[in-house]
Tab-separated table of C-alpha atoms and ligand atoms in Angstrom:
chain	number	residue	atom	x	y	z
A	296	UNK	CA	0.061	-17.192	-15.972
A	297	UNK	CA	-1.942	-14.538	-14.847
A	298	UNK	CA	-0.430	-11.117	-13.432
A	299	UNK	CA	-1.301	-9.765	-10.249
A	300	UNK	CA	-3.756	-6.688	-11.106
A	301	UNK	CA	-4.143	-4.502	-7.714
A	302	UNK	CA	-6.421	-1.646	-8.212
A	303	UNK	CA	-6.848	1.471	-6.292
A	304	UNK	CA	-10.312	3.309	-6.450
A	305	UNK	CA	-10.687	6.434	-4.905
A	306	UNK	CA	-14.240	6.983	-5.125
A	307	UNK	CA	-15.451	10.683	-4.087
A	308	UNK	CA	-11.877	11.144	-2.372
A	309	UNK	CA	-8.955	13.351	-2.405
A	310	UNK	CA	-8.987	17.367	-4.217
A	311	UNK	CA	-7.173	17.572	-7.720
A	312	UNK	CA	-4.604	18.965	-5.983
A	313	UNK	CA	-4.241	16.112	-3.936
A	314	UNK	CA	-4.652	13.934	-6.269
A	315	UNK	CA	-2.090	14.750	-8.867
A	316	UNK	CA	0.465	15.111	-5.111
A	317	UNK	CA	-0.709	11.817	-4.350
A	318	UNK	CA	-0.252	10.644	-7.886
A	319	UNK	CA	3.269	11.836	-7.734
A	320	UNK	CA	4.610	10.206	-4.311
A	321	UNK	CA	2.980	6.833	-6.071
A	322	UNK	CA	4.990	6.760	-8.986
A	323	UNK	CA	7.899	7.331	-7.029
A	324	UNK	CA	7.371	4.299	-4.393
A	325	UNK	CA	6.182	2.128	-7.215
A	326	UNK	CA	8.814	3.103	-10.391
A	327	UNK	CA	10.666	-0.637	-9.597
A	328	UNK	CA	7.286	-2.784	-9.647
A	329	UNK	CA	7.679	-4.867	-12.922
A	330	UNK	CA	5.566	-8.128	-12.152
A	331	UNK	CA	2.490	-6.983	-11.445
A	332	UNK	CA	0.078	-4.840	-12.988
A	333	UNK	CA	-1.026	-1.415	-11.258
A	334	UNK	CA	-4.368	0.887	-11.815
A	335	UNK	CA	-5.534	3.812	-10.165
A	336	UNK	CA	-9.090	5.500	-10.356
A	337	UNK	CA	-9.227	9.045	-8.978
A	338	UNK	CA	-12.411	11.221	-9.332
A	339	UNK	CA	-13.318	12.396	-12.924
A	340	UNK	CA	-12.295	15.852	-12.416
A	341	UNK	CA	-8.604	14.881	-11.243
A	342	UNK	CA	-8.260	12.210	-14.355
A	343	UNK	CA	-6.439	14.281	-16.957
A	344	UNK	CA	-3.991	15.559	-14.514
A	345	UNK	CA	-2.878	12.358	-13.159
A	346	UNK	CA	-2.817	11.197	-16.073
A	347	UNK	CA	-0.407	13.792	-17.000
A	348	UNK	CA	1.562	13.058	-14.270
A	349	UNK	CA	1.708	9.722	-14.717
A	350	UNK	CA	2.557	9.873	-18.763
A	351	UNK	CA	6.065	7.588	-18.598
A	352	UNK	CA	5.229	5.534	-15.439
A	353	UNK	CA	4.122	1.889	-14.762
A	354	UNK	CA	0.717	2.998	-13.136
A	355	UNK	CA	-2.167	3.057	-15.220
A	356	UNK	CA	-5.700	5.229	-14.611
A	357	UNK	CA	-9.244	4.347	-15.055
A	358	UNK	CA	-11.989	5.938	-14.310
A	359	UNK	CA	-14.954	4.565	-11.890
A	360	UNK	CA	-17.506	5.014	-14.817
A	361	UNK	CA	-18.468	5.921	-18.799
A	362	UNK	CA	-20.931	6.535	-20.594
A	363	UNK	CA	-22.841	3.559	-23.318
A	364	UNK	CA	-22.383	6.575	-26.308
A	365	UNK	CA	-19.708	8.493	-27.362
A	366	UNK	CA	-21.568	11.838	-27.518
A	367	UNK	CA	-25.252	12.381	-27.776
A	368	UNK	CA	-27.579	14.432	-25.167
A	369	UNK	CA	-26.708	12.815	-22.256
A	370	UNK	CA	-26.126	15.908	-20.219
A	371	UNK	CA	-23.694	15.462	-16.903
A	372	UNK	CA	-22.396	11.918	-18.474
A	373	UNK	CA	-18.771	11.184	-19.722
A	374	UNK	CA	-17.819	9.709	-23.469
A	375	UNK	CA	-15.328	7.142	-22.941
A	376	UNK	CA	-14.300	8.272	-26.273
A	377	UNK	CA	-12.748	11.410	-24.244
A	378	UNK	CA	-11.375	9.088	-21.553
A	379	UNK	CA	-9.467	7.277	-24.758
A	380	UNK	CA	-8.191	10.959	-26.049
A	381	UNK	CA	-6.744	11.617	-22.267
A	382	UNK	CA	-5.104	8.328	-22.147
A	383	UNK	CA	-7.320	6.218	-19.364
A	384	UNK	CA	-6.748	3.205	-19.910
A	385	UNK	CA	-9.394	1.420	-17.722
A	386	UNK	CA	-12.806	2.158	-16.813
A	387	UNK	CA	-14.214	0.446	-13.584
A	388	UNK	CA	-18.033	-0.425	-14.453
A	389	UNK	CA	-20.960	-1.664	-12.212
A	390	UNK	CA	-19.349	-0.471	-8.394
A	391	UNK	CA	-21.496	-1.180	-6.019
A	392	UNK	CA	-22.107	1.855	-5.101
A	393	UNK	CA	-23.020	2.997	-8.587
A	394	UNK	CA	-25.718	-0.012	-8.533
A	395	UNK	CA	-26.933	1.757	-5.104
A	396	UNK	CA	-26.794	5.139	-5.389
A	397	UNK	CA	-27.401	6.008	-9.339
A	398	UNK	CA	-29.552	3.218	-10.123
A	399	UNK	CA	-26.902	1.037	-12.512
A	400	UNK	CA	-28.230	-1.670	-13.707
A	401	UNK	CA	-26.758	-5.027	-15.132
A	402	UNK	CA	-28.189	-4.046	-18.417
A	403	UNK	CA	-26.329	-0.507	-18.407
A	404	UNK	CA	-23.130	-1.471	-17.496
A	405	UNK	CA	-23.748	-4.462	-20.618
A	406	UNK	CA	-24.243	-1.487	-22.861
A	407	UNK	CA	-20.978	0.491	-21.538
A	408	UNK	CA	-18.945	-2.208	-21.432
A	409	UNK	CA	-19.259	-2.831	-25.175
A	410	UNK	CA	-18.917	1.027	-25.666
A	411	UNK	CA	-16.002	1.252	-23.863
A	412	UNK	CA	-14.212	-1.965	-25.274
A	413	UNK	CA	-15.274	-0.592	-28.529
A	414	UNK	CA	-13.016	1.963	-27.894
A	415	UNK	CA	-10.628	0.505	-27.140
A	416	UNK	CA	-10.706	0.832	-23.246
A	417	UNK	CA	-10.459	-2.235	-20.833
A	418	UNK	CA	-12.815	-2.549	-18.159
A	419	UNK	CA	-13.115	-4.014	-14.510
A	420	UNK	CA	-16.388	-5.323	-14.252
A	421	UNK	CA	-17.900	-5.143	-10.661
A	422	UNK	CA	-20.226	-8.551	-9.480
A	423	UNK	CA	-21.735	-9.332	-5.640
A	424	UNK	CA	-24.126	-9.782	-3.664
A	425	UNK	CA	-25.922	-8.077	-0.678
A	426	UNK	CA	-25.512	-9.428	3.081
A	427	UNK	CA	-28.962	-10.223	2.530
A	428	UNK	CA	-28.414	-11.997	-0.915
A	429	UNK	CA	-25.557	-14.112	0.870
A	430	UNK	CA	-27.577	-15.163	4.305
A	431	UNK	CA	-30.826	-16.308	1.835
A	432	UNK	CA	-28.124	-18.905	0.296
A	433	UNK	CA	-28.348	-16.474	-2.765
A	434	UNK	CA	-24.713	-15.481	-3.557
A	435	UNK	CA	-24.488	-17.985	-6.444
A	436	UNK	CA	-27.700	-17.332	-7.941
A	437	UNK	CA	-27.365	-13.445	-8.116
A	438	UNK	CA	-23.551	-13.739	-9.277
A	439	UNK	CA	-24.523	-16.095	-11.946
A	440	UNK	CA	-26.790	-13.257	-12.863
A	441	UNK	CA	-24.921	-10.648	-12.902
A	442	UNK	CA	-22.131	-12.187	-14.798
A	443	UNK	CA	-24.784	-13.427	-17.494
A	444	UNK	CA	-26.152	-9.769	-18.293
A	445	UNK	CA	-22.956	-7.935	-17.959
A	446	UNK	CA	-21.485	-9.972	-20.362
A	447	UNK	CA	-24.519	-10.601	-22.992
A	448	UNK	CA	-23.106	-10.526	-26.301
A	449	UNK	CA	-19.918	-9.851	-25.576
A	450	UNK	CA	-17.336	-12.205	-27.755
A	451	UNK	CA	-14.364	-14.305	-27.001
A	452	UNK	CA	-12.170	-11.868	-28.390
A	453	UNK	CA	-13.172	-9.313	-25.953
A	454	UNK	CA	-12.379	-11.218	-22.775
A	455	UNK	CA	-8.327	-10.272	-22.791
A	456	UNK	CA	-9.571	-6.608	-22.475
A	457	UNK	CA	-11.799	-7.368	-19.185
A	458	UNK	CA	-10.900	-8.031	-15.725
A	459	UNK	CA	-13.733	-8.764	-13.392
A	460	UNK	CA	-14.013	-7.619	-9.617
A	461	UNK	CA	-16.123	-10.252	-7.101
A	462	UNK	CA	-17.162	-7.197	-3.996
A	463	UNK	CA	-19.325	-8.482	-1.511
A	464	UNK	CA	-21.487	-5.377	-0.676
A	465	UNK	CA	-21.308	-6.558	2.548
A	466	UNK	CA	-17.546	-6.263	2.682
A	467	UNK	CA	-17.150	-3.005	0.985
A	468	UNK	CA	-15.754	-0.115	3.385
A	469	UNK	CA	-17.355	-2.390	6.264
A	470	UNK	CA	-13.634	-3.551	7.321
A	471	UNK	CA	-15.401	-6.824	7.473
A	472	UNK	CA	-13.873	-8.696	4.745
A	473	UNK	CA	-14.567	-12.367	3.097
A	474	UNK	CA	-12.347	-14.941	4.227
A	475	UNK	CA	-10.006	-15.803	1.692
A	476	UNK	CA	-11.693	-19.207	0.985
A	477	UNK	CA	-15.140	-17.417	1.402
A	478	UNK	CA	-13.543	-15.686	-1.648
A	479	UNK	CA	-12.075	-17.947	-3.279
A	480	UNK	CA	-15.034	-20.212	-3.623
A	481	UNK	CA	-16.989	-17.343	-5.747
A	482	UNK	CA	-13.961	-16.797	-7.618
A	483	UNK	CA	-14.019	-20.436	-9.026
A	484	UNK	CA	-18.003	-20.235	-9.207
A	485	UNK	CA	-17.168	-17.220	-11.219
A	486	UNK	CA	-14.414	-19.160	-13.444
A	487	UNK	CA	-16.975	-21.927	-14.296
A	488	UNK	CA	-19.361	-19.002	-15.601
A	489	UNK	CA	-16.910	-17.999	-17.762
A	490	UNK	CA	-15.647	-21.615	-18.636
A	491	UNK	CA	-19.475	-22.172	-19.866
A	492	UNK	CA	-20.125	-19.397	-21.316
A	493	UNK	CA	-16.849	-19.206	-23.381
A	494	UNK	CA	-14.336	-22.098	-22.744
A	495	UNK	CA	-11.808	-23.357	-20.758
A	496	UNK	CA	-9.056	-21.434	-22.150
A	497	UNK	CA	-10.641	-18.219	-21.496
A	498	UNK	CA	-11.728	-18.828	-18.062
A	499	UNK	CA	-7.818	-19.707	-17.278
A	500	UNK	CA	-7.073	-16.703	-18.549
A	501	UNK	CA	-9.377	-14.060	-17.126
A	502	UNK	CA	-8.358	-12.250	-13.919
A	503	UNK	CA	-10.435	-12.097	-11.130
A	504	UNK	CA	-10.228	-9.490	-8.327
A	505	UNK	CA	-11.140	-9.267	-4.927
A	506	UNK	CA	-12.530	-6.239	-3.706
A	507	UNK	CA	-14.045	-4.998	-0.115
A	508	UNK	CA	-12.050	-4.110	2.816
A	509	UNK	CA	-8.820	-5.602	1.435
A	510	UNK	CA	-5.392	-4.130	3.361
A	511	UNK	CA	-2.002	-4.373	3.629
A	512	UNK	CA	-2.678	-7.167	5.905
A	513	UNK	CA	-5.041	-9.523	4.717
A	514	UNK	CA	-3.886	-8.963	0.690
A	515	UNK	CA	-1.484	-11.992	1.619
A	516	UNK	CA	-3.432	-14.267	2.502
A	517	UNK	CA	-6.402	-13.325	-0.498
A	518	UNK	CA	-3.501	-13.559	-2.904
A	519	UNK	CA	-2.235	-16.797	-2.159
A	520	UNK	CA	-5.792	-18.325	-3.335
A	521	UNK	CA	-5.573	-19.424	-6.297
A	522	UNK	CA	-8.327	-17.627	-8.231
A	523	UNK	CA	-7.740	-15.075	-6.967
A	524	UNK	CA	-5.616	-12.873	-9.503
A	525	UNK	CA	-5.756	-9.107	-7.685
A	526	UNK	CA	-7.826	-6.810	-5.792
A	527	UNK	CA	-9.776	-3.485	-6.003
A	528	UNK	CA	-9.212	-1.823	-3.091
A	529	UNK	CA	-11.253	1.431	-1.900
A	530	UNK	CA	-10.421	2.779	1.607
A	531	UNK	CA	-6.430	1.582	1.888
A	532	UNK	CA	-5.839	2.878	-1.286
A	533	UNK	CA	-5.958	6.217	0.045
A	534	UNK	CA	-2.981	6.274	2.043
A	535	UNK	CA	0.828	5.956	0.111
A	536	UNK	CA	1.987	3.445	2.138
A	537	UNK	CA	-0.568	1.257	2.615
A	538	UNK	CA	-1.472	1.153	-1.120
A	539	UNK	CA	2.458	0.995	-1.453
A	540	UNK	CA	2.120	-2.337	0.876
A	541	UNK	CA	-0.719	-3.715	-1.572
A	542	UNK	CA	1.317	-3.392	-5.015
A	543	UNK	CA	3.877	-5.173	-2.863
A	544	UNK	CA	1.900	-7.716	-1.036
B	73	PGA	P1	-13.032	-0.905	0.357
B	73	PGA	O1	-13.758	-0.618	-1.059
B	73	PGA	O2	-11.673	-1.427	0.048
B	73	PGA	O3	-13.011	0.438	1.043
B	73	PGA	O4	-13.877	-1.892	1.072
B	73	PGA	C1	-13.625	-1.508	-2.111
B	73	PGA	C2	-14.346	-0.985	-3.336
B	73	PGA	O5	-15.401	-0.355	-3.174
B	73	PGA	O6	-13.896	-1.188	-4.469
């Protein structure tokens, strides 16, 4: 049995303020959600305040990113080891965007994710490919991949602490989202990675999220699939009751 993990990642979005407001009117609407797990991401700056506010409720943060040390001269970078102190208990690792826009790499977000399970941090591990990758026949290939050196070196005993996120760049903020079997399919390509790599066992065990343009009213449907075990959500996970309507798909 796997539980539900639904995911909210804020990105660049909402003031501290809002945040910690926004933090507050969540833990209200969600206090009676028992069967299903719940994670929130706001900006770095916002973390230790939410969460603060969200010390004795059922909604867990992350944060969308660590650092591979726990100090050092890495000036402008976070230690994970601080994100520990605070009380995070997730940290998202190889977004998308991060690959875009700061240059992540597969072998990076290898290096943090053992950091940050070291730690003793879990981590949502980000995979997918480019509208490109997918119309060259290449989704397979660059999943495969990415999965591989993410996960170099990382042991069996490790796995319970990582949840892994299938985006399609192509689907991410684009409101064009992958059909649920489109989905699906990578999620089970993405189980057999694991199943080989590891064993059976583990890949029945692992959750797998969807992520990219997922709302209140295709979460259904995605959810129904069944390797599908949750989803990262960016843009609906903005708004209290729509993210209210995803906890409670
Ligand atoms: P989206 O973002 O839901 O706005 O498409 C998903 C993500 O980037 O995790």
């Amino acid at each position: 049995m796997r539980t539900p993990i639904i995911a909210g990642n804020w990105k660049m979005y909402k003031s501290v303020k809002e945040s910690i407001n926004f933090a507050n009117q969540l833990n209200e609407k969600l206090k009676s959600v028992k069967d299903r797990e719940i994670v929130i991401a706001p900006t770095f700056l916002a973390t230790a305040l939410v969460v603060d506010a969200l010390r004795f409720s059922n909604i867990q943060v992350a944060t969308q990113d660590a650092h591979w040390e726990n100090e050092g001269a890495f000036t402008g970078n976070i230690s994970p080891l601080s994100l520990k102190e605070l009380g995070v208990k997730f940290v998202i690792l190889g977004h998308s965007e991060k690959r875009q826009y700061d240059n992540e790499t597969d072998e990076r977000v290898n290096r943090k994710l053992k950091n940050v399970l070291k730690d003793g941090l879990k981590a949502i591990v980000c995979v997918g490919e480019t509208l490109q990758e997918r119309e060259a026949g290449k989704t397979e290939k660059v999943v495969e991949t990415q999965v591989s050196g993410c996960f170099e070196g990382i042991g069996l005993g490790d796995l319970s602490n990582i949840v892994i996120a299938y985006e399609p760049v192509w689907a991410i903020g684009t409101g064009k989202n992958a059909t649920p079997e489109q989905a699906n399919e990578v999620h089970a390509f993405i189980r057999s990675l694991i199943a080989k790599k590891y064993n059976a066992e583990a890949a029945g065990n692992i959750r797998i999220q969807y992520g990219g343009s997922v709302k209140p009213e295709n979460i259904k449907q995605l959810m129904a699939q069944p390797d599908i075990d949750g989803a990262l959500v960016g843009g609906a996970s903005l708004k209290v009751e729509s993210f209210e309507a995803l906890v409670k798909f």
